[in-house]
Amino acid sequence: MYKVLIIEDEELIRRGLVYTIDWLSLDCTVIGEAADGVQGLQKIKEMHPDIVIADIRMPGLSGLEMIEKAKACGERFYAIILSSYSEFDYARQAILLDVGEYLVKPIVDDELEEAIRRAKNTIAREGTQ
């Protein structure tokens, strides 16, 4: 079972991700959620998720800053960034941080589920679970 952590400052979107995706059919479980980048970083360090789904712009730390700090601490996870922005600068920063997926809101469930499948394949191939 793959451990998923969801970090999103918009409660409606965060709850939607937790409750509308059939996580069990994806062989995943949501182990936690956070409403900002600071909480998210703390939960990454405490829970050691396999997959982190994070908004790009949040209070405290942005999703990219949070991922950068977590990886600098030695945390290993597959990152999926959610963004309302399709700007190249954000995508370029995500690439430099080895973010696996960059999805633009509004998120379609099928699109996220396919991203989760790719995440699982990458994790299995790299043997990081």
MMTF fields as JSON, N, C-alpha, C and O atoms, coordinates in Angstrom:
{
  "mmtfVersion": "1.0.0",
  "mmtfProducer": "UNKNOWN",
  "numBonds": 515,
  "numAtoms": 516,
  "numGroups": 129,
  "numChains": 1,
  "numModels": 1,
  "chainsPerModel": [1],
  "groupsPerChain": [129],
  "chainIdList": ["A"],
  "bondAtomList": [4, 2, 8, 6, 12, 10, 16, 14, 20, 18, 24, 22, 28, 26, 32, 30, 36, 34, 40, 38, 44, 42, 48, 46, 52, 50, 56, 54, 60, 58, 64, 62, 68, 66, 72, 70, 76, 74, 80, 78, 84, 82, 88, 86, 92, 90, 96, 94, 100, 98, 104, 102, 108, 106, 112, 110, 116, 114, 120, 118, 124, 122, 128, 126, 132, 130, 136, 134, 140, 138, 144, 142, 148, 146, 152, 150, 156, 154, 160, 158, 164, 162, 168, 166, 172, 170, 176, 174, 180, 178, 184, 182, 188, 186, 192, 190, 196, 194, 200, 198, 204, 202, 208, 206, 212, 210, 216, 214, 220, 218, 224, 222, 228, 226, 232, 230, 236, 234, 240, 238, 244, 242, 248, 246, 252, 250, 256, 254, 260, 258, 264, 262, 268, 266, 272, 270, 276, 274, 280, 278, 284, 282, 288, 286, 292, 290, 296, 294, 300, 298, 304, 302, 308, 306, 312, 310, 316, 314, 320, 318, 324, 322, 328, 326, 332, 330, 336, 334, 340, 338, 344, 342, 348, 346, 352, 350, 356, 354, 360, 358, 364, 362, 368, 366, 372, 370, 376, 374, 380, 378, 384, 382, 388, 386, 392, 390, 396, 394, 400, 398, 404, 402, 408, 406, 412, 410, 416, 414, 420, 418, 424, 422, 428, 426, 432, 430, 436, 434, 440, 438, 444, 442, 448, 446, 452, 450, 456, 454, 460, 458, 464, 462, 468, 466, 472, 470, 476, 474, 480, 478, 484, 482, 488, 486, 492, 490, 496, 494, 500, 498, 504, 502, 508, 506, 512, 510],
  "bondOrderList": [1, 1, 1, 1, 1, 1, 1, 1, 1, 1, 1, 1, 1, 1, 1, 1, 1, 1, 1, 1, 1, 1, 1, 1, 1, 1, 1, 1, 1, 1, 1, 1, 1, 1, 1, 1, 1, 1, 1, 1, 1, 1, 1, 1, 1, 1, 1, 1, 1, 1, 1, 1, 1, 1, 1, 1, 1, 1, 1, 1, 1, 1, 1, 1, 1, 1, 1, 1, 1, 1, 1, 1, 1, 1, 1, 1, 1, 1, 1, 1, 1, 1, 1, 1, 1, 1, 1, 1, 1, 1, 1, 1, 1, 1, 1, 1, 1, 1, 1, 1, 1, 1, 1, 1, 1, 1, 1, 1, 1, 1, 1, 1, 1, 1, 1, 1, 1, 1, 1, 1, 1, 1, 1, 1, 1, 1, 1, 1],
  "groupList": [{"groupName": "MET", "atomNameList": ["N", "CA", "C", "O"], "elementList": ["N", "C", "C", "O"], "formalChargeList": [0, 0, 0, 0], "bondAtomList": [1, 0, 2, 1, 3, 2], "bondOrderList": [1, 1, 2], "singleLetterCode": "M", "chemCompType": "L-PEPTIDE LINKING"}, {"groupName": "TYR", "atomNameList": ["N", "CA", "C", "O"], "elementList": ["N", "C", "C", "O"], "formalChargeList": [0, 0, 0, 0], "bondAtomList": [1, 0, 2, 1, 3, 2], "bondOrderList": [1, 1, 2], "singleLetterCode": "Y", "chemCompType": "L-PEPTIDE LINKING"}, {"groupName": "LYS", "atomNameList": ["N", "CA", "C", "O"], "elementList": ["N", "C", "C", "O"], "formalChargeList": [0, 0, 0, 0], "bondAtomList": [1, 0, 2, 1, 3, 2], "bondOrderList": [1, 1, 2], "singleLetterCode": "K", "chemCompType": "L-PEPTIDE LINKING"}, {"groupName": "VAL", "atomNameList": ["N", "CA", "C", "O"], "elementList": ["N", "C", "C", "O"], "formalChargeList": [0, 0, 0, 0], "bondAtomList": [1, 0, 2, 1, 3, 2], "bondOrderList": [1, 1, 2], "singleLetterCode": "V", "chemCompType": "L-PEPTIDE LINKING"}, {"groupName": "LEU", "atomNameList": ["N", "CA", "C", "O"], "elementList": ["N", "C", "C", "O"], "formalChargeList": [0, 0, 0, 0], "bondAtomList": [1, 0, 2, 1, 3, 2], "bondOrderList": [1, 1, 2], "singleLetterCode": "L", "chemCompType": "L-PEPTIDE LINKING"}, {"groupName": "ILE", "atomNameList": ["N", "CA", "C", "O"], "elementList": ["N", "C", "C", "O"], "formalChargeList": [0, 0, 0, 0], "bondAtomList": [1, 0, 2, 1, 3, 2], "bondOrderList": [1, 1, 2], "singleLetterCode": "I", "chemCompType": "L-PEPTIDE LINKING"}, {"groupName": "GLU", "atomNameList": ["N", "CA", "C", "O"], "elementList": ["N", "C", "C", "O"], "formalChargeList": [0, 0, 0, 0], "bondAtomList": [1, 0, 2, 1, 3, 2], "bondOrderList": [1, 1, 2], "singleLetterCode": "E", "chemCompType": "L-PEPTIDE LINKING"}, {"groupName": "ASP", "atomNameList": ["N", "CA", "C", "O"], "elementList": ["N", "C", "C", "O"], "formalChargeList": [0, 0, 0, 0], "bondAtomList": [1, 0, 2, 1, 3, 2], "bondOrderList": [1, 1, 2], "singleLetterCode": "D", "chemCompType": "L-PEPTIDE LINKING"}, {"groupName": "ARG", "atomNameList": ["N", "CA", "C", "O"], "elementList": ["N", "C", "C", "O"], "formalChargeList": [0, 0, 0, 0], "bondAtomList": [1, 0, 2, 1, 3, 2], "bondOrderList": [1, 1, 2], "singleLetterCode": "R", "chemCompType": "L-PEPTIDE LINKING"}, {"groupName": "GLY", "atomNameList": ["N", "CA", "C", "O"], "elementList": ["N", "C", "C", "O"], "formalChargeList": [0, 0, 0, 0], "bondAtomList": [1, 0, 2, 1, 3, 2], "bondOrderList": [1, 1, 2], "singleLetterCode": "G", "chemCompType": "PEPTIDE LINKING"}, {"groupName": "THR", "atomNameList": ["N", "CA", "C", "O"], "elementList": ["N", "C", "C", "O"], "formalChargeList": [0, 0, 0, 0], "bondAtomList": [1, 0, 2, 1, 3, 2], "bondOrderList": [1, 1, 2], "singleLetterCode": "T", "chemCompType": "L-PEPTIDE LINKING"}, {"groupName": "TRP", "atomNameList": ["N", "CA", "C", "O"], "elementList": ["N", "C", "C", "O"], "formalChargeList": [0, 0, 0, 0], "bondAtomList": [1, 0, 2, 1, 3, 2], "bondOrderList": [1, 1, 2], "singleLetterCode": "W", "chemCompType": "L-PEPTIDE LINKING"}, {"groupName": "SER", "atomNameList": ["N", "CA", "C", "O"], "elementList": ["N", "C", "C", "O"], "formalChargeList": [0, 0, 0, 0], "bondAtomList": [1, 0, 2, 1, 3, 2], "bondOrderList": [1, 1, 2], "singleLetterCode": "S", "chemCompType": "L-PEPTIDE LINKING"}, {"groupName": "CYS", "atomNameList": ["N", "CA", "C", "O"], "elementList": ["N", "C", "C", "O"], "formalChargeList": [0, 0, 0, 0], "bondAtomList": [1, 0, 2, 1, 3, 2], "bondOrderList": [1, 1, 2], "singleLetterCode": "C", "chemCompType": "L-PEPTIDE LINKING"}, {"groupName": "ALA", "atomNameList": ["N", "CA", "C", "O"], "elementList": ["N", "C", "C", "O"], "formalChargeList": [0, 0, 0, 0], "bondAtomList": [1, 0, 2, 1, 3, 2], "bondOrderList": [1, 1, 2], "singleLetterCode": "A", "chemCompType": "L-PEPTIDE LINKING"}, {"groupName": "GLN", "atomNameList": ["N", "CA", "C", "O"], "elementList": ["N", "C", "C", "O"], "formalChargeList": [0, 0, 0, 0], "bondAtomList": [1, 0, 2, 1, 3, 2], "bondOrderList": [1, 1, 2], "singleLetterCode": "Q", "chemCompType": "L-PEPTIDE LINKING"}, {"groupName": "HIS", "atomNameList": ["N", "CA", "C", "O"], "elementList": ["N", "C", "C", "O"], "formalChargeList": [0, 0, 0, 0], "bondAtomList": [1, 0, 2, 1, 3, 2], "bondOrderList": [1, 1, 2], "singleLetterCode": "H", "chemCompType": "L-PEPTIDE LINKING"}, {"groupName": "PRO", "atomNameList": ["N", "CA", "C", "O"], "elementList": ["N", "C", "C", "O"], "formalChargeList": [0, 0, 0, 0], "bondAtomList": [1, 0, 2, 1, 3, 2], "bondOrderList": [1, 1, 2], "singleLetterCode": "P", "chemCompType": "L-PEPTIDE LINKING"}, {"groupName": "PHE", "atomNameList": ["N", "CA", "C", "O"], "elementList": ["N", "C", "C", "O"], "formalChargeList": [0, 0, 0, 0], "bondAtomList": [1, 0, 2, 1, 3, 2], "bondOrderList": [1, 1, 2], "singleLetterCode": "F", "chemCompType": "L-PEPTIDE LINKING"}, {"groupName": "ASN", "atomNameList": ["N", "CA", "C", "O"], "elementList": ["N", "C", "C", "O"], "formalChargeList": [0, 0, 0, 0], "bondAtomList": [1, 0, 2, 1, 3, 2], "bondOrderList": [1, 1, 2], "singleLetterCode": "N", "chemCompType": "L-PEPTIDE LINKING"}],
  "groupTypeList": [0, 1, 2, 3, 4, 5, 5, 6, 7, 6, 6, 4, 5, 8, 8, 9, 4, 3, 1, 10, 5, 7, 11, 4, 12, 4, 7, 13, 10, 3, 5, 9, 6, 14, 14, 7, 9, 3, 15, 9, 4, 15, 2, 5, 2, 6, 0, 16, 17, 7, 5, 3, 5, 14, 7, 5, 8, 0, 17, 9, 4, 12, 9, 4, 6, 0, 5, 6, 2, 14, 2, 14, 13, 9, 6, 8, 18, 1, 14, 5, 5, 4, 12, 12, 1, 12, 6, 18, 7, 1, 14, 8, 15, 14, 5, 4, 4, 7, 3, 9, 6, 1, 4, 3, 2, 17, 5, 3, 7, 7, 6, 4, 6, 6, 14, 5, 8, 8, 14, 2, 19, 10, 5, 14, 8, 6, 9, 10, 15],
  "groupIdList": [1, 2, 3, 4, 5, 6, 7, 8, 9, 10, 11, 12, 13, 14, 15, 16, 17, 18, 19, 20, 21, 22, 23, 24, 25, 26, 27, 28, 29, 30, 31, 32, 33, 34, 35, 36, 37, 38, 39, 40, 41, 42, 43, 44, 45, 46, 47, 48, 49, 50, 51, 52, 53, 54, 55, 56, 57, 58, 59, 60, 61, 62, 63, 64, 65, 66, 67, 68, 69, 70, 71, 72, 73, 74, 75, 76, 77, 78, 79, 80, 81, 82, 83, 84, 85, 86, 87, 88, 89, 90, 91, 92, 93, 94, 95, 96, 97, 98, 99, 100, 101, 102, 103, 104, 105, 106, 107, 108, 109, 110, 111, 112, 113, 114, 115, 116, 117, 118, 119, 120, 121, 122, 123, 124, 125, 126, 127, 128, 129],
  "secStructList": [7, 3, 3, 3, 3, 3, 3, 7, 1, 7, 2, 2, 2, 2, 2, 2, 2, 2, 2, 2, 1, 7, 6, 4, 4, 4, 6, 3, 3, 3, 3, 3, 3, 3, 1, 1, 2, 2, 2, 2, 2, 2, 2, 2, 2, 2, 2, 7, 7, 1, 3, 3, 3, 3, 3, 1, 1, 7, 1, 1, 1, 7, 2, 2, 2, 2, 2, 2, 2, 2, 2, 2, 6, 6, 7, 7, 7, 3, 3, 3, 3, 3, 3, 1, 7, 7, 7, 2, 2, 2, 2, 2, 2, 2, 2, 2, 6, 6, 7, 1, 3, 3, 3, 3, 1, 1, 7, 7, 2, 2, 2, 2, 2, 2, 2, 2, 2, 2, 2, 2, 2, 2, 2, 2, 2, 2, 6, 7, 7],
  "xCoordList": [0.855, 0.0, 0.903, 1.808, 0.648, 1.426, 0.819, -0.4, 1.684, 1.244, 1.224, 2.224, 0.062, -0.13, -0.38, -1.155, 0.286, 0.079, -0.419, 0.186, -1.525, -2.125, -1.938, -2.333, -1.326, -1.041, -1.632, -1.117, -2.706, -3.487, -4.143, -4.792, -3.985, -4.54, -6.036, -6.696, -6.585, -8.018, -8.73, -8.598, -9.494, -10.111, -11.02, -11.011, -11.794, -12.708, -11.944, -12.361, -10.847, -10.035, -9.381, -9.367, -8.833, -8.171, -9.15, -8.83, -10.327, -11.344, -11.767, -11.964, -11.906, -12.267, -11.242, -11.602, -9.964, -8.903, -8.958, -8.769, -9.219, -9.252, -10.443, -10.313, -11.616, -12.839, -13.391, -14.26, -12.931, -13.51, -12.678, -13.175, -11.434, -10.576, -10.723, -10.716, -10.855, -10.925, -9.498, -8.92, -8.946, -7.548, -7.258, -6.197, -8.185, -7.95, -7.781, -6.958, -8.559, -8.423, -7.078, -6.626, -6.443, -5.119, -4.004, -2.829, -4.37, -3.42, -2.709, -1.513, -3.495, -2.968, -3.848, -5.022, -3.254, -4.003, -3.523, -2.323, -4.464, -4.116, -3.767, -4.623, -2.497, -2.026, -2.131, -1.968, -2.401, -2.525, -2.781, -2.736, -3.052, -3.274, -2.795, -2.712, -2.484, -2.027, -2.585, -2.868, -2.739, -3.349, -2.335, -2.713, -1.047, -0.033, 1.322, 1.482, 2.283, 3.588, 4.383, 5.15, 4.212, 4.936, 4.43, 5.219, 3.103, 2.511, 2.897, 3.213, 2.865, 3.195, 4.6, 4.814, 5.567, 6.954, 7.075, 7.758, 6.42, 6.444, 5.862, 6.424, 4.741, 4.109, 4.947, 4.983, 5.62, 6.509, 7.594, 7.881, 8.194, 9.263, 8.759, 9.48, 7.528, 6.966, 6.442, 6.601, 5.815, 5.062, 5.78, 5.395, 6.799, 7.576, 6.68, 6.701, 5.896, 4.991, 5.748, 6.891, 5.088, 5.63, 5.309, 6.113, 4.115, 3.632, 3.134, 2.372, 3.58, 3.11, 2.385, 2.94, 1.129, 0.347, 0.239, -0.321, 0.779, 0.847, 0.465, 0.78, -0.217, -0.504, 0.804, 1.698, 0.919, 2.164, 2.245, 3.328, 1.104, 1.103, 0.263, -0.948, 0.949, 0.291, 0.925, 2.028, 0.236, 0.83, 2.04, 2.142, 2.933, 4.103, 5.21, 6.157, 5.095, 6.031, 5.229, 4.147, 5.745, 5.092, 5.32, 6.167, 4.565, 4.75, 6.164, 6.747, 6.716, 8.079, 9.11, 10.053, 8.935, 9.86, 9.789, 10.81, 8.578, 8.379, 9.079, 9.768, 8.898, 9.536, 11.048, 11.741, 11.559, 13.003, 13.565, 14.595, 12.895, 13.361, 13.263, 14.157, 12.188, 12.024, 13.103, 13.676, 13.382, 14.402, 15.795, 16.655, 16.027, 17.309, 17.523, 18.661, 16.428, 16.503, 16.63, 16.681, 16.68, 16.851, 15.564, 15.598, 14.429, 13.161, 13.084, 13.49, 12.552, 12.399, 10.93, 10.323, 10.372, 8.972, 8.754, 9.567, 7.659, 7.251, 6.332, 5.333, 6.649, 5.875, 4.972, 5.385, 3.725, 2.759, 2.332, 1.781, 2.594, 2.246, 0.911, 0.671, 0.048, -1.215, -1.08, -0.59, -1.509, -1.325, -2.455, -3.017, -2.776, -3.695, -2.908, -3.473, -1.62, -0.724, -0.029, 0.572, -0.118, 0.582, 1.823, 2.327, 2.317, 3.486, 4.744, 4.94, 5.57, 6.776, 7.731, 8.349, 7.873, 8.818, 8.503, 9.409, 7.218, 6.841, 7.173, 7.705, 6.855, 7.139, 8.642, 9.079, 9.426, 10.878, 11.415, 12.253, 10.933, 11.355, 10.978, 11.753, 9.798, 9.349, 10.274, 10.612, 10.674, 11.584, 12.909, 13.454, 13.427, 14.706, 14.635, 15.646, 13.441, 13.257, 12.854, 12.519, 12.888, 12.551, 11.109, 10.823, 10.2, 8.781, 8.294, 8.591, 7.55, 7.112, 5.977, 5.927, 5.064, 3.885, 3.593, 3.841, 3.061, 2.639, 1.258, 1.137, 0.223, -1.156, -1.771, -1.627, -2.457, -3.077, -4.542, -5.279, -4.948, -6.334, -7.238, -6.77, -8.5, -9.145, -8.676, -8.502, -8.479, -7.957, -9.102, -10.159, -8.888, -9.836, -9.398, -8.221, -10.365, -10.034, -9.224, -8.245, -9.618, -8.89, -7.436, -6.536, -7.217, -5.86, -5.014, -3.859, -5.586, -4.866, -4.637, -3.556, -5.628, -5.472, -4.368, -3.602, -4.274, -3.207, -1.85, -0.866, -1.793, -0.552, -0.138, 1.049, -1.104, -0.822, -0.265, 0.684, -0.84, -0.33, 1.12, 1.953, 1.418, 2.799, 3.718, 4.849, 3.235, 4.026, 4.36, 5.509, 3.366, 3.578, 4.58, 5.448, 4.466, 5.408, 6.828, 7.769, 6.984, 8.313, 8.876, 10.042, 8.052, 8.498, 8.908, 9.943, 8.108, 8.411, 9.709, 10.53, 9.883, 11.082, 12.346, 13.407, 12.212, 13.361, 13.568, 14.601, 12.571, 12.688, 12.727, 13.43, 11.956, 11.994, 10.861, 10.778, 9.984, 8.906, 9.344, 8.579],
  "yCoordList": [-1.178, 0.0, 1.246, 1.366, 2.15, 3.377, 4.447, 4.613, 5.171, 6.198, 7.554, 7.984, 8.224, 9.507, 10.589, 10.4, 11.735, 12.908, 14.031, 14.317, 14.666, 15.737, 17.07, 17.229, 18.027, 19.34, 20.393, 20.646, 20.994, 21.94, 22.942, 22.546, 24.243, 25.251, 25.482, 25.969, 25.149, 25.306, 24.062, 22.977, 24.24, 23.094, 22.297, 21.067, 22.964, 22.259, 21.347, 20.215, 21.827, 21.009, 19.868, 18.73, 20.175, 19.148, 18.025, 16.847, 18.387, 17.381, 16.588, 15.375, 17.281, 16.601, 15.547, 14.446, 15.879, 14.918, 13.715, 12.574, 13.986, 12.899, 11.973, 10.753, 12.558, 11.759, 11.372, 10.503, 11.971, 11.613, 10.606, 9.987, 10.439, 9.467, 8.119, 8.057, 7.054, 5.699, 5.225, 4.493, 5.649, 5.373, 3.883, 3.429, 3.113, 1.676, 0.967, 0.06, 1.379, 0.737, 1.074, 0.368, 2.138, 2.527, 1.945, 2.245, 1.106, 0.527, 1.617, 1.535, 2.651, 3.786, 4.058, 3.688, 4.709, 5.201, 6.612, 6.886, 7.501, 8.863, 8.825, 8.562, 9.092, 8.997, 10.322, 10.373, 11.398, 12.688, 13.788, 13.592, 14.96, 16.139, 17.358, 17.347, 18.405, 19.655, 20.816, 20.689, 21.967, 23.14, 24.191, 25.204, 23.966, 24.913, 24.211, 23.07, 24.913, 24.318, 24.004, 23.041, 24.799, 24.548, 23.259, 22.401, 23.129, 21.882, 20.706, 19.621, 20.942, 19.885, 19.361, 18.149, 20.264, 19.861, 19.032, 18.008, 19.471, 18.736, 17.325, 16.352, 17.22, 15.908, 15.006, 13.793, 15.583, 14.778, 14.148, 12.957, 14.953, 14.456, 13.405, 12.459, 13.563, 12.634, 11.345, 10.261, 11.466, 10.343, 9.605, 8.486, 10.198, 9.589, 9.006, 7.8, 9.869, 9.375, 8.902, 9.292, 8.057, 7.633, 8.669, 8.923, 9.265, 10.239, 11.472, 11.367, 12.646, 13.913, 14.659, 14.903, 15.021, 15.839, 17.21, 17.339, 18.243, 19.552, 20.67, 20.633, 21.658, 22.885, 23.65, 23.545, 24.403, 25.138, 26.41, 26.79, 27.073, 28.329, 28.167, 27.955, 28.273, 28.117, 29.079, 29.572, 29.353, 30.182, 29.493, 28.267, 30.28, 29.736, 29.38, 30.145, 28.238, 27.785, 27.407, 26.831, 27.724, 27.254, 25.744, 25.186, 25.104, 23.675, 23.349, 22.354, 24.195, 23.958, 24.147, 23.363, 25.19, 25.406, 24.248, 23.786, 23.789, 22.675, 21.413, 20.726, 21.116, 19.941, 20.066, 19.103, 21.244, 21.468, 21.234, 20.577, 21.768, 21.595, 20.133, 19.63, 19.46, 18.054, 17.193, 16.327, 17.418, 16.622, 16.936, 16.056, 18.191, 18.559, 17.841, 17.637, 17.458, 16.701, 15.199, 14.414, 14.801, 13.388, 12.624, 11.412, 13.312, 12.626, 12.242, 13.0, 11.042, 10.556, 10.252, 9.445, 10.903, 10.709, 11.174, 11.909, 10.74, 11.166, 12.36, 12.259, 13.476, 14.705, 14.973, 14.877, 15.312, 15.761, 17.17, 17.381, 18.121, 19.519, 19.845, 19.498, 20.521, 21.034, 22.544, 23.187, 23.106, 24.535, 25.15, 24.516, 26.372, 27.156, 27.889, 28.629, 27.683, 28.428, 27.498, 26.499, 27.835, 27.04, 27.784, 27.521, 28.716, 29.512, 28.647, 27.749, 28.938, 28.15, 28.203, 27.189, 29.352, 29.465, 28.468, 27.858, 28.305, 27.334, 25.91, 25.106, 25.622, 24.284, 24.018, 22.912, 25.019, 24.859, 24.573, 23.689, 25.319, 25.072, 23.656, 22.982, 23.207, 21.86, 20.812, 19.818, 21.036, 20.105, 20.028, 18.942, 21.181, 21.209, 20.466, 19.955, 20.405, 19.691, 18.236, 17.536, 17.784, 16.403, 16.053, 14.942, 17.031, 16.782, 15.868, 16.096, 14.839, 13.851, 14.311, 13.946, 15.111, 15.56, 17.012, 17.471, 17.723, 19.124, 19.217, 19.316, 19.186, 19.193, 20.57, 21.165, 21.068, 22.391, 22.235, 21.427, 23.037, 23.027, 23.654, 24.501, 23.276, 22.267, 20.865, 20.532, 20.061, 18.707, 17.774, 17.789, 16.98, 15.947, 14.657, 14.296, 13.961, 12.742, 11.753, 11.196, 11.525, 10.568, 10.986, 10.147, 12.283, 12.801, 12.546, 12.132, 12.791, 12.551, 11.058, 10.654, 10.245, 8.797, 8.263, 7.392, 8.767, 8.352, 8.808, 8.076, 9.999, 10.492, 9.599, 9.33, 9.141, 8.235, 6.91, 6.365, 6.4, 5.15, 5.322, 4.442, 6.45, 6.705, 6.814, 6.328, 7.451, 7.568, 6.185, 5.91, 5.326, 3.973, 3.214, 2.52, 3.34, 2.667, 3.161, 2.368, 4.466, 5.044, 4.563, 4.178, 4.587, 4.144, 2.676, 2.303, 1.847, 0.418, 0.197, -0.64, 0.952, 0.804, 1.232, 0.624, 2.286, 2.796, 2.089, 2.257, 1.287, 0.528, 1.4, 1.089, 2.518, 3.44, 3.229, 3.952, 2.254, 2.039, 1.043, 0.727],
  "zCoordList": [0.0, 0.0, 0.0, 0.826, -0.92, -1.032, -0.133, -0.083, 0.577, 1.514, 0.811, 0.237, 0.865, 0.194, 1.226, 2.164, 1.049, 1.882, 0.976, -0.057, 1.368, 0.566, 1.283, 2.438, 0.578, 1.152, 0.229, -0.86, 0.675, -0.133, 0.804, 1.772, 0.53, 1.424, 1.231, 2.149, 0.076, -0.149, 0.358, -0.208, 1.445, 2.115, 1.187, 1.23, 0.357, -0.536, -1.498, -1.742, -2.035, -2.941, -2.175, -2.644, -0.982, -0.173, 0.172, 0.012, 0.641, 0.998, -0.236, -0.165, -1.365, -2.606, -2.98, -3.394, -2.837, -3.153, -2.212, -2.632, -0.946, 0.041, -0.19, -0.087, -0.506, -0.504, -1.876, -1.943, -2.963, -4.264, -5.044, -5.985, -4.668, -5.336, -4.621, -3.391, -5.396, -4.818, -4.563, -5.366, -3.441, -3.115, -2.998, -3.427, -2.424, -2.256, -3.591, -3.715, -4.595, -5.911, -6.551, -7.454, -6.093, -6.578, -5.708, -5.922, -4.718, -3.774, -2.97, -2.691, -2.604, -1.844, -0.636, -0.598, 0.344, 1.487, 1.807, 1.795, 2.091, 2.483, 3.959, 4.804, 4.267, 5.655, 6.387, 7.606, 5.655, 6.301, 5.303, 4.089, 5.86, 5.048, 5.822, 7.05, 5.075, 5.692, 4.884, 3.693, 5.568, 4.951, 4.519, 3.931, 4.803, 4.343, 4.24, 4.674, 3.661, 3.416, 4.674, 4.696, 5.718, 6.97, 7.612, 8.008, 7.712, 8.237, 7.358, 7.845, 6.054, 5.111, 5.306, 5.321, 5.455, 5.674, 6.947, 6.964, 8.001, 9.266, 9.088, 9.592, 8.376, 8.179, 7.277, 7.483, 6.282, 5.439, 6.311, 6.191, 7.188, 8.056, 9.044, 9.359, 9.534, 10.51, 9.872, 10.434, 8.695, 8.125, 6.997, 6.661, 6.413, 5.33, 4.224, 3.974, 3.566, 2.523, 1.287, 1.052, 0.508, -0.782, -1.857, -2.754, -1.748, -2.722, -1.974, -1.012, -2.433, -1.876, -2.985, -4.056, -2.708, -3.632, -2.979, -1.891, -3.647, -3.009, -3.968, -5.157, -3.421, -4.152, -4.319, -3.479, -5.375, -5.62, -4.782, -4.338, -4.56, -3.798, -2.548, -2.605, -1.406, -0.109, 0.872, 0.636, 1.978, 3.023, 3.664, 3.655, 4.206, 4.906, 3.942, 3.762, 3.332, 2.306, 1.067, 1.18, -0.098, -1.32, -1.421, -0.723, -2.282, -2.491, -2.938, -2.506, -3.809, -4.288, -3.188, -3.076, -2.368, -1.244, -0.258, 0.25, 0.003, 0.927, 0.409, 1.164, -0.871, -1.471, -1.413, -1.087, -1.726, -1.694, -0.295, -0.141, 0.723, 2.102, 2.55, 3.231, 2.17, 2.561, 1.924, 2.586, 0.662, -0.025, 0.515, 0.555, 0.933, 1.532, 2.86, 3.284, 3.517, 4.777, 4.527, 5.473, 3.264, 2.945, 2.692, 2.481, 2.71, 2.451, 0.979, 0.099, 0.731, -0.648, -0.892, -0.188, -1.889, -2.239, -3.669, -4.229, -4.244, -5.578, -5.382, -4.669, -5.997, -5.808, -7.0, -8.155, -6.687, -7.687, -7.283, -6.202, -8.163, -7.893, -8.556, -9.713, -7.794, -8.318, -8.411, -7.483, -9.523, -9.705, -10.509, -11.402, -10.185, -11.009, -12.074, -12.879, -12.075, -12.949, -13.929, -13.537, -15.194, -16.198, -16.678, -17.77, -15.856, -16.21, -16.261, -15.441, -17.225, -17.448, -16.265, -15.941, -15.608, -14.489, -13.377, -12.808, -13.071, -12.049, -12.506, -11.741, -13.747, -14.273, -14.285, -13.969, -14.646, -14.682, -13.275, -13.099, -12.279, -10.897, -10.472, -9.793, -10.867, -10.519, -11.137, -10.494, -12.371, -13.046, -12.302, -12.104, -11.89, -11.172, -9.841, -9.358, -9.247, -7.983, -8.19, -7.234, -9.434, -9.774, -9.395, -8.948, -9.583, -9.359, -10.469, -11.642, -10.106, -11.073, -11.97, -13.144, -11.428, -12.177, -11.837, -10.722, -12.824, -12.658, -13.29, -14.511, -12.469, -12.951, -12.736, -11.668, -13.757, -13.678, -13.271, -13.836, -12.266, -11.782, -12.842, -13.602, -12.922, -12.078, -12.443, -13.616, -11.419, -11.59, -11.96, -11.328, -12.968, -13.374, -12.681, -12.709, -12.054, -11.302, -12.122, -11.625, -13.38, -14.232, -14.411, -14.416, -14.558, -14.74, -13.49, -13.593, -12.323, -11.074, -10.863, -10.434, -11.155, -10.991, -11.897, -11.484, -13.112, -14.018, -13.48, -13.582, -12.916, -12.302, -11.134, -10.949, -10.35, -9.225, -9.762, -9.198, -10.829, -11.422, -11.892, -11.675, -12.532, -12.962, -11.751, -11.78, -10.688, -9.457, -8.911, -8.566, -8.834, -8.315, -9.175, -8.648, -10.492, -11.393, -11.171, -11.148, -11.007, -10.773, -9.438, -9.353, -8.406, -7.078, -7.126, -6.574, -7.78, -7.884, -8.657, -8.282, -9.737, -10.575, -9.816, -9.959, -9.011, -8.271, -6.946, -6.297, -6.542, -5.306, -4.064, -3.103, -4.084, -2.95, -1.958, -0.965, -2.201, -1.225, -0.182, 0.729]
}
